[in-house]
Amino acid sequence: TAQQIADKKITLSKIPAFPETLSFIPDGGTAQRYGEDFTVVGNEVRWDSLGLDNFLEEGETIRLTYQYE
């Protein structure tokens, strides 16, 4: 949503067991890199790079794949 983009975070339904293995791929874009393009804090995927801000738009589909406990 526009609010998620403004807040620079997406809230996940579960906490990832291994955050560094989370896969973050915007449709039509390239896979983002953990630690470079985004981080995971608890159940939130956060970013502070302008690259994602300029790329993501409201209604954008993002595939997030991860394992949880």
Coordinates of N, CA and C in Angstrom, one line a residue:
T1 N 0.8 -1.2 0.0 CA 0.0 0.0 0.0 C 0.9 1.2 0.0
A2 N 0.3 2.4 -0.3 CA 1.0 3.6 -0.2 C 1.6 3.9 1.2
Q3 N 0.8 3.5 2.2 CA 1.2 3.7 3.6 C 2.5 2.8 3.9
Q4 N 2.5 1.6 3.4 CA 3.7 0.7 3.7 C 4.9 1.3 3.0
I5 N 4.7 1.8 1.8 CA 5.9 2.4 1.1 C 6.3 3.7 1.9
A6 N 5.4 4.5 2.3 CA 5.8 5.7 3.1 C 6.5 5.3 4.4
D7 N 6.0 4.2 5.1 CA 6.6 3.8 6.3 C 7.9 3.0 6.1
K8 N 8.1 2.6 4.9 CA 9.3 1.8 4.5 C 9.4 0.5 5.2
K9 N 8.2 -0.2 5.3 CA 8.1 -1.5 6.0 C 6.9 -2.2 5.6
I10 N 7.0 -3.6 5.6 CA 5.9 -4.5 5.4 C 5.8 -5.4 6.6
T11 N 4.7 -5.5 7.2 CA 4.5 -6.4 8.3 C 4.1 -7.8 7.9
L12 N 4.8 -8.8 8.3 CA 4.6 -10.2 8.0 C 3.6 -10.8 9.0
S13 N 3.0 -11.9 8.6 CA 2.0 -12.5 9.5 C 2.8 -13.4 10.6
K14 N 4.0 -13.8 10.3 CA 4.8 -14.6 11.2 C 6.2 -14.0 11.2
I15 N 6.9 -14.3 12.3 CA 8.3 -13.9 12.4 C 9.2 -15.0 11.7
P16 N 10.0 -14.5 10.8 CA 10.9 -15.5 10.1 C 11.9 -16.2 11.0
A17 N 12.0 -17.5 10.9 CA 13.0 -18.2 11.7 C 14.4 -17.9 11.3
F18 N 14.6 -17.6 10.1 CA 16.0 -17.3 9.5 C 15.8 -16.0 8.6
P19 N 15.8 -14.9 9.2 CA 15.6 -13.6 8.5 C 16.5 -13.4 7.3
E20 N 17.7 -13.9 7.4 CA 18.7 -13.7 6.3 C 18.4 -14.5 5.1
T21 N 17.5 -15.5 5.2 CA 17.1 -16.3 4.0 C 15.8 -15.8 3.4
L22 N 15.2 -14.8 3.9 CA 14.0 -14.3 3.4 C 14.2 -13.8 1.9
S23 N 13.3 -14.2 1.0 CA 13.4 -13.8 -0.4 C 12.4 -12.6 -0.6
F24 N 12.9 -11.5 -1.2 CA 12.1 -10.3 -1.4 C 12.2 -10.0 -2.9
I25 N 11.2 -10.2 -3.6 CA 11.2 -10.0 -5.1 C 10.0 -9.2 -5.5
P26 N 10.2 -7.9 -5.9 CA 9.1 -7.2 -6.5 C 8.8 -7.7 -7.9
D27 N 7.5 -7.8 -8.2 CA 7.2 -8.2 -9.6 C 7.8 -7.2 -10.6
G28 N 8.4 -7.8 -11.6 CA 9.0 -7.0 -12.6 C 10.3 -6.4 -12.2
G29 N 10.8 -6.7 -11.0 CA 12.1 -6.2 -10.5 C 13.0 -7.4 -10.2
T30 N 14.1 -7.0 -9.6 CA 15.1 -8.0 -9.3 C 15.1 -8.3 -7.8
A31 N 15.6 -9.5 -7.4 CA 15.6 -9.9 -6.0 C 16.4 -8.9 -5.2
Q32 N 15.9 -8.5 -4.0 CA 16.5 -7.6 -3.1 C 17.5 -8.4 -2.2
R33 N 18.5 -7.8 -1.7 CA 19.5 -8.4 -0.9 C 19.3 -8.1 0.6
Y34 N 19.3 -9.1 1.4 CA 19.2 -8.9 2.9 C 20.4 -8.2 3.3
G35 N 20.3 -7.2 4.2 CA 21.4 -6.5 4.7 C 21.9 -5.3 3.8
E36 N 21.6 -5.4 2.5 CA 21.9 -4.3 1.6 C 20.7 -3.5 1.3
D37 N 19.6 -4.2 0.8 CA 18.4 -3.5 0.4 C 17.3 -3.5 1.4
F38 N 17.3 -4.5 2.3 CA 16.3 -4.5 3.4 C 16.8 -5.3 4.6
T39 N 16.1 -5.1 5.7 CA 16.5 -5.9 6.9 C 15.1 -6.5 7.4
V40 N 15.3 -7.3 8.4 CA 14.1 -7.9 9.0 C 14.2 -7.7 10.5
V41 N 13.2 -7.1 11.1 CA 13.2 -6.8 12.6 C 11.9 -7.4 13.1
G42 N 12.0 -8.5 13.8 CA 10.8 -9.2 14.3 C 10.0 -9.7 13.1
N43 N 8.8 -9.2 13.0 CA 7.9 -9.6 11.8 C 7.8 -8.5 10.8
E44 N 8.8 -7.6 10.8 CA 8.7 -6.5 9.8 C 9.9 -6.5 8.8
V45 N 9.6 -6.4 7.6 CA 10.6 -6.2 6.5 C 10.8 -4.7 6.3
R46 N 12.0 -4.2 6.6 CA 12.2 -2.7 6.5 C 13.3 -2.4 5.5
W47 N 13.2 -1.2 4.9 CA 14.2 -0.7 4.0 C 14.4 0.8 4.2
D48 N 15.5 1.3 3.8 CA 15.7 2.7 3.9 C 16.4 3.2 2.7
S49 N 16.5 2.4 1.6 CA 17.1 2.8 0.4 C 16.1 3.5 -0.5
L50 N 16.6 4.5 -1.2 CA 15.7 5.2 -2.1 C 15.4 4.4 -3.3
G51 N 16.2 3.4 -3.6 CA 16.0 2.5 -4.8 C 14.6 1.9 -4.7
L52 N 14.3 1.3 -3.5 CA 12.9 0.7 -3.4 C 11.8 1.8 -3.3
D53 N 12.1 2.9 -2.7 CA 11.1 4.0 -2.7 C 10.7 4.4 -4.1
N54 N 11.7 4.5 -5.0 CA 11.5 5.0 -6.3 C 10.9 3.9 -7.2
F55 N 11.1 2.6 -6.8 CA 10.6 1.5 -7.6 C 9.2 1.0 -7.3
L56 N 8.9 1.0 -6.0 CA 7.6 0.5 -5.5 C 6.5 1.5 -5.7
E57 N 5.4 1.0 -6.1 CA 4.2 1.8 -6.2 C 3.0 1.1 -5.6
E58 N 2.0 1.9 -5.2 CA 0.8 1.4 -4.6 C 0.2 0.3 -5.5
G59 N -0.1 -0.9 -4.9 CA -0.7 -1.9 -5.7 C 0.4 -2.9 -6.3
E60 N 1.6 -2.6 -6.1 CA 2.7 -3.4 -6.5 C 2.7 -4.8 -5.9
T61 N 3.0 -5.8 -6.6 CA 3.0 -7.1 -6.0 C 4.4 -7.5 -5.6
I62 N 4.6 -7.9 -4.4 CA 6.0 -8.3 -3.9 C 5.8 -9.7 -3.4
R63 N 6.8 -10.6 -3.8 CA 6.8 -11.9 -3.3 C 7.8 -12.0 -2.2
L64 N 7.3 -12.4 -1.0 CA 8.1 -12.6 0.1 C 8.0 -14.0 0.5
T65 N 9.1 -14.7 0.6 CA 9.2 -16.2 0.9 C 10.1 -16.3 2.1
Y66 N 9.6 -17.1 3.1 CA 10.4 -17.3 4.3 C 9.9 -18.5 5.1
Q67 N 10.8 -19.0 6.0 CA 10.4 -20.0 6.9 C 10.1 -19.4 8.2
Y68 N 9.2 -19.9 8.9 CA 8.8 -19.4 10.3 C 8.7 -20.6 11.2
E69 N 8.8 -20.3 12.5 CA 8.8 -21.3 13.6 C 7.4 -21.7 13.9

